[in-house]
């Protein structure tokens, strides 16, 4: 497959047993790109840079950050997939209209709250409405999926927002969860595309720290600058690219 | 970049500061695909499966294997890049012909051996001649690089084989090292594309073990079967794909 | 404290805020000694040896095994402490006799089973009755504790055995859990003494593999020999030792 | 051995093949106690707390810090042991006096510097003269060792200080290295007692962060307080303790 199939599509093959169509492959690429990084202030990047600053090699420093990727920080996709599958099952049984479905969802959310369980994949401290989610959903609908899980995610967001009296939009974890359900990923692999994507940025954080920073430095978790290049246009061949 | 730039090309951007041209991007995809897996008998896959069998979650089990990826097993790209850069430097000084360059390489190899250092990236127990190397080199030459590092790698292989009295071909680590030199990757990031690629297969090994095997089982490092599907044709859209 | 306080007693200080009395310190030492190792066939030791064989350094190989120590393999102390605390609370409310308490425990176990939760800390594949448990309990009673948690653990074992129709004795995890409850350890630190103890044997497994085994060897998970010395008498100064 | 042999002495047994005499055991305890912690501002503690704050469980957060323990931060014992063994070998050959030995050491240090290698185990940013080193050496001499390695370490410190024109005392890593040489530890296990000791404090850092701090907090690497109890007297039974 070398030379013809992109890396991300081989990953999709490993995870689902099938090579993706070009449009499905584009969705997989998009969600992995969306998962790459939150910047050096995220706990995983900080843990990686702290480890590198203390003398860890690139690989070990990346692992230090990687082990930080737990439920409260980025690895919520799997749990959100379980919720989406459960809710779709509950609402599909009912043949009745939108109102009845909304009531079923509201009951489900109440029961979860009473059992002390959080609904992962909704709400975000920094992005009240995350533009990446719209883009990901548009690419996914364009790839010919049923859209059932995307609808369920939107219905849950609506119900949660009503209950909370404030906007609780689908966040990137929630969007990735809904999309992976659409694409037939097993729940147990839900966090895997995110983990692969995030490793790539952790390796870069480790490398930058090792190459250009003094050892044992005090890393400021808030006051850091961006040292990359300024905004650029995408090369022309990416602009209409892959349209087929 | 979501929806237009493949994941591997964004990784290339992170690592080199530039988005790749389509042909360079194809090389990056090819070398990551070539790095994905060696099968469940490799130490990293075994460590991952053993950890998963003992109760580790997918992420931790993958890390157990990931920490196994050290110099003697797969993470030799960085060291090989150093050797290639050193040898190119030594042979470029000389304006003389092939013979003089071969002598310089032979001297270098002798000095390394006397200092107790191995030359990483050459020879392989299982693949006397690895077809992936030819394919990777062809794709790289097609992407418009100088080819200097590929030549150096071939010259070193020739010298090592002469010294050893047996074929010591460039292996995948060596090929990836030469290609990353051609593409301008910093030496300190040499192992990164391999590590990202390999993580994806370790996550799969962990997932398979967790989903379908009994806990605490004795894992046989040799006698395992392939439970995937039979050989298939690539879908049509991959066959003439990306030709530009 | 150097030169007067043993390492394990400083660990106890870190974990509880107080240095132990000599008899409590002896209990801490005993339970850490009991936690050191299960032999090279345990998943954590296998993962460590596999990683070392593949080229990982001693520290990384030990981490590979360490990450294997999850609920189904050795790190069940914390969960068992929660169960013991819950059951003590339930049975202490009742002022009635043994029979009433046994009924409360039976109800609790039924409810846990219906909720799909296992009771950790009881039963063992290899040791039908583990002699280490009796020794640990005797040392603990000798250290002046109330014994409430030890009694609860025994009552649970009795109830589980009745339900199962076969002996389900307290295993080492369960014994350590009961003892740490007696000694006032916070539940969140329940697995810590075990993890420290187990790290020491994982470092040894890694060291042995690196020093005396060929790289990339196939590790047989069952057929291994013991290469240490034969049984020896303890030195005289340990025999009546620490009796105070 | 449960109930009679302290944990640290069993660790010594694992590492050397022999149970220690009480005085040797006291040395092992002292050096492990000396290795426990450098406070929350050390890179390993910071990495652990950052991981815990991001949602990692206690074990994983401890591993994140553990992987930080590399050559420039705490795990230099093994390399220092190699230097001490080399220098003892060089100076023992010569039957001549102190002056000749000092010259041999000076030549060795020059050669190492020219080869670009640092001498680990000497000098410390914060402790110009570390009182723990004197205490450790006194306990070691009291345990009946030859003292050859302690002398070599002192001679190297003297030579390094002369060369640098400022005091470069033996630091804790250097002292532990010299002591483990005296006690017959294999070089490859040199970092192991430190790693075990340090794991215990990393587990505590993780636990404190998880139990008492908000998730995703910004951890200040410098401005932190001590929340433990005030200075206390050691209990009476530790004061004349273990004198035999």
Short mmCIF file of C-alpha atoms in Angstrom, two decimals, chain A residues 1-11 13-15 17-22 25-26 28-34 36 58-60 62-63 66-70 75 78 131-133 135-136 139 186-193 195-201 203-204 207 211 229 232-235 237-243, chain B residues 1-11 13-15 17-22 25-26 28-34 36 58-60 62-63 66-70 75 78 131-133 135-136 139 186-193 195-201 203-204 207 211 229 232-235 237-243:
data_model
loop_
_atom_site.label_atom_id
_atom_site.label_comp_id
_atom_site.label_asym_id
_atom_site.label_seq_id
_atom_site.Cartn_x
_atom_site.Cartn_y
_atom_site.Cartn_z
CA UNK A 1 0.00 0.00 0.00
CA UNK A 2 3.06 2.21 0.20
CA UNK A 3 2.87 5.06 -2.25
CA UNK A 4 -0.85 4.87 -2.85
CA UNK A 5 -2.67 4.75 0.49
CA UNK A 6 -2.21 7.59 2.99
CA UNK A 7 -1.14 6.68 6.53
CA UNK A 8 -4.46 7.71 8.07
CA UNK A 9 -6.34 5.42 5.70
CA UNK A 10 -4.20 2.46 6.73
CA UNK A 11 -4.98 3.35 10.33
CA UNK A 13 -8.12 -0.13 7.80
CA UNK A 14 -6.51 -1.41 11.01
CA UNK A 15 -9.35 -0.07 13.12
CA UNK A 17 -11.09 -3.83 8.71
CA UNK A 18 -11.79 -1.83 5.54
CA UNK A 19 -9.95 0.86 3.60
CA UNK A 20 -12.03 4.04 3.58
CA UNK A 21 -13.54 5.59 0.49
CA UNK A 22 -11.79 8.89 -0.36
CA UNK A 25 -10.70 8.96 4.46
CA UNK A 26 -11.01 12.72 4.38
CA UNK A 28 -10.57 10.44 9.30
CA UNK A 29 -7.84 12.89 8.31
CA UNK A 30 -9.94 15.83 9.49
CA UNK A 31 -10.69 14.39 12.90
CA UNK A 32 -7.06 13.42 13.46
CA UNK A 33 -5.94 16.91 12.44
CA UNK A 34 -8.54 18.38 14.82
CA UNK A 36 -3.46 17.18 17.24
CA UNK A 58 11.99 12.64 23.48
CA UNK A 59 10.17 9.32 23.63
CA UNK A 60 9.90 9.19 27.42
CA UNK A 62 6.11 12.19 25.15
CA UNK A 63 4.95 9.20 27.23
CA UNK A 66 0.54 10.72 26.95
CA UNK A 67 -0.25 9.16 30.33
CA UNK A 68 -1.91 12.46 31.26
CA UNK A 69 -4.54 11.97 28.55
CA UNK A 70 -7.28 10.66 30.75
CA UNK A 75 -9.75 10.87 26.21
CA UNK A 78 -14.95 6.14 24.15
CA UNK A 131 -16.17 25.80 14.62
CA UNK A 132 -14.27 22.54 14.16
CA UNK A 133 -17.41 20.62 15.07
CA UNK A 135 -16.69 21.43 9.74
CA UNK A 136 -16.30 17.83 10.92
CA UNK A 139 -17.45 16.47 5.98
CA UNK A 186 -15.71 -0.26 17.74
CA UNK A 187 -16.28 1.60 21.01
CA UNK A 188 -13.09 0.17 22.53
CA UNK A 189 -11.03 1.97 19.86
CA UNK A 190 -12.79 5.30 20.31
CA UNK A 191 -9.84 7.07 21.90
CA UNK A 192 -7.26 5.62 19.51
CA UNK A 193 -7.34 8.20 16.65
CA UNK A 195 -4.17 9.27 20.97
CA UNK A 196 -2.22 8.83 17.72
CA UNK A 197 -2.82 12.44 16.73
CA UNK A 198 -1.90 13.77 20.12
CA UNK A 199 1.31 11.74 20.29
CA UNK A 200 2.59 13.63 17.27
CA UNK A 201 2.29 16.98 19.02
CA UNK A 203 6.82 14.44 20.37
CA UNK A 204 7.20 17.96 18.97
CA UNK A 207 11.81 17.90 20.83
CA UNK A 211 16.65 21.28 21.52
CA UNK A 229 5.94 31.31 11.51
CA UNK A 232 0.26 31.57 5.77
CA UNK A 233 -1.96 30.63 2.87
CA UNK A 234 -2.29 26.91 2.21
CA UNK A 235 -0.37 25.87 -0.93
CA UNK A 237 -2.63 22.11 -4.40
CA UNK A 238 -4.43 21.78 -1.07
CA UNK A 239 -7.16 24.24 -1.85
CA UNK A 240 -9.35 22.37 -4.27
CA UNK A 241 -7.58 19.20 -3.27
CA UNK A 242 -8.99 15.71 -3.13
CA UNK A 243 -12.28 16.79 -4.61
CA UNK B 1 -6.61 22.58 7.34
CA UNK B 2 -9.34 20.10 8.26
CA UNK B 3 -10.87 18.55 5.17
CA UNK B 4 -8.06 19.44 2.82
CA UNK B 5 -4.72 18.42 4.34
CA UNK B 6 -4.12 14.77 5.27
CA UNK B 7 -2.99 14.02 8.82
CA UNK B 8 0.48 12.88 7.76
CA UNK B 9 1.04 16.15 5.93
CA UNK B 10 0.21 18.14 9.04
CA UNK B 11 2.68 15.96 10.93
CA UNK B 13 4.39 20.54 8.79
CA UNK B 14 4.92 20.18 12.55
CA UNK B 15 8.25 18.47 12.02
CA UNK B 17 7.82 23.90 9.38
CA UNK B 18 6.43 23.46 5.84
CA UNK B 19 3.52 21.60 4.31
CA UNK B 20 4.83 18.98 1.88
CA UNK B 21 4.22 19.04 -1.84
CA UNK B 22 1.90 16.17 -2.86
CA UNK B 25 3.58 14.02 1.24
CA UNK B 26 3.31 10.69 -0.53
CA UNK B 28 5.87 10.68 4.25
CA UNK B 29 2.76 8.51 4.00
CA UNK B 30 4.76 5.65 2.53
CA UNK B 31 7.41 5.65 5.23
CA UNK B 32 4.81 5.84 8.00
CA UNK B 33 2.89 2.96 6.42
CA UNK B 34 6.15 0.99 6.18
CA UNK B 36 3.37 0.42 11.19
CA UNK B 58 -5.57 0.07 25.96
CA UNK B 59 -3.55 3.24 26.44
CA UNK B 60 -1.28 1.85 29.16
CA UNK B 62 0.28 0.54 24.23
CA UNK B 63 2.74 2.53 26.36
CA UNK B 66 6.08 1.83 23.16
CA UNK B 67 8.76 1.97 25.87
CA UNK B 68 10.23 -1.18 24.32
CA UNK B 69 11.03 0.67 21.10
CA UNK B 70 14.65 1.32 21.79
CA UNK B 75 14.21 3.29 17.01
CA UNK B 78 18.05 9.04 14.61
CA UNK B 131 11.42 -4.67 -1.13
CA UNK B 132 10.03 -1.77 0.88
CA UNK B 133 13.38 0.00 0.65
CA UNK B 135 9.81 1.35 -3.23
CA UNK B 136 10.58 4.08 -0.67
CA UNK B 139 9.06 7.46 -4.37
CA UNK B 186 16.07 17.54 12.09
CA UNK B 187 18.07 14.59 13.44
CA UNK B 188 16.40 14.88 16.87
CA UNK B 189 13.03 14.08 15.28
CA UNK B 190 14.30 11.13 13.29
CA UNK B 191 12.47 8.49 15.32
CA UNK B 192 9.22 10.44 15.55
CA UNK B 193 7.43 9.30 12.35
CA UNK B 195 6.98 6.16 16.79
CA UNK B 196 3.66 7.64 15.62
CA UNK B 197 3.17 4.86 13.10
CA UNK B 198 4.05 2.15 15.56
CA UNK B 199 1.73 3.52 18.24
CA UNK B 200 -1.20 2.88 15.92
CA UNK B 201 -0.43 -0.82 15.68
CA UNK B 203 -3.16 0.35 20.15
CA UNK B 204 -4.66 -2.31 17.90
CA UNK B 207 -7.50 -3.58 21.76
CA UNK B 211 -11.62 -7.54 23.51
CA UNK B 229 -9.33 -11.26 6.19
CA UNK B 232 -7.74 -8.42 -1.19
CA UNK B 233 -7.36 -6.09 -4.12
CA UNK B 234 -6.95 -2.42 -3.28
CA UNK B 235 -10.10 -0.43 -4.11
CA UNK B 237 -9.63 4.66 -6.34
CA UNK B 238 -6.29 3.85 -4.75
CA UNK B 239 -4.77 2.29 -7.81
CA UNK B 240 -4.05 5.24 -10.04
CA UNK B 241 -4.53 7.47 -7.02
CA UNK B 242 -2.78 10.71 -6.26
CA UNK B 243 -0.94 10.71 -9.55
#
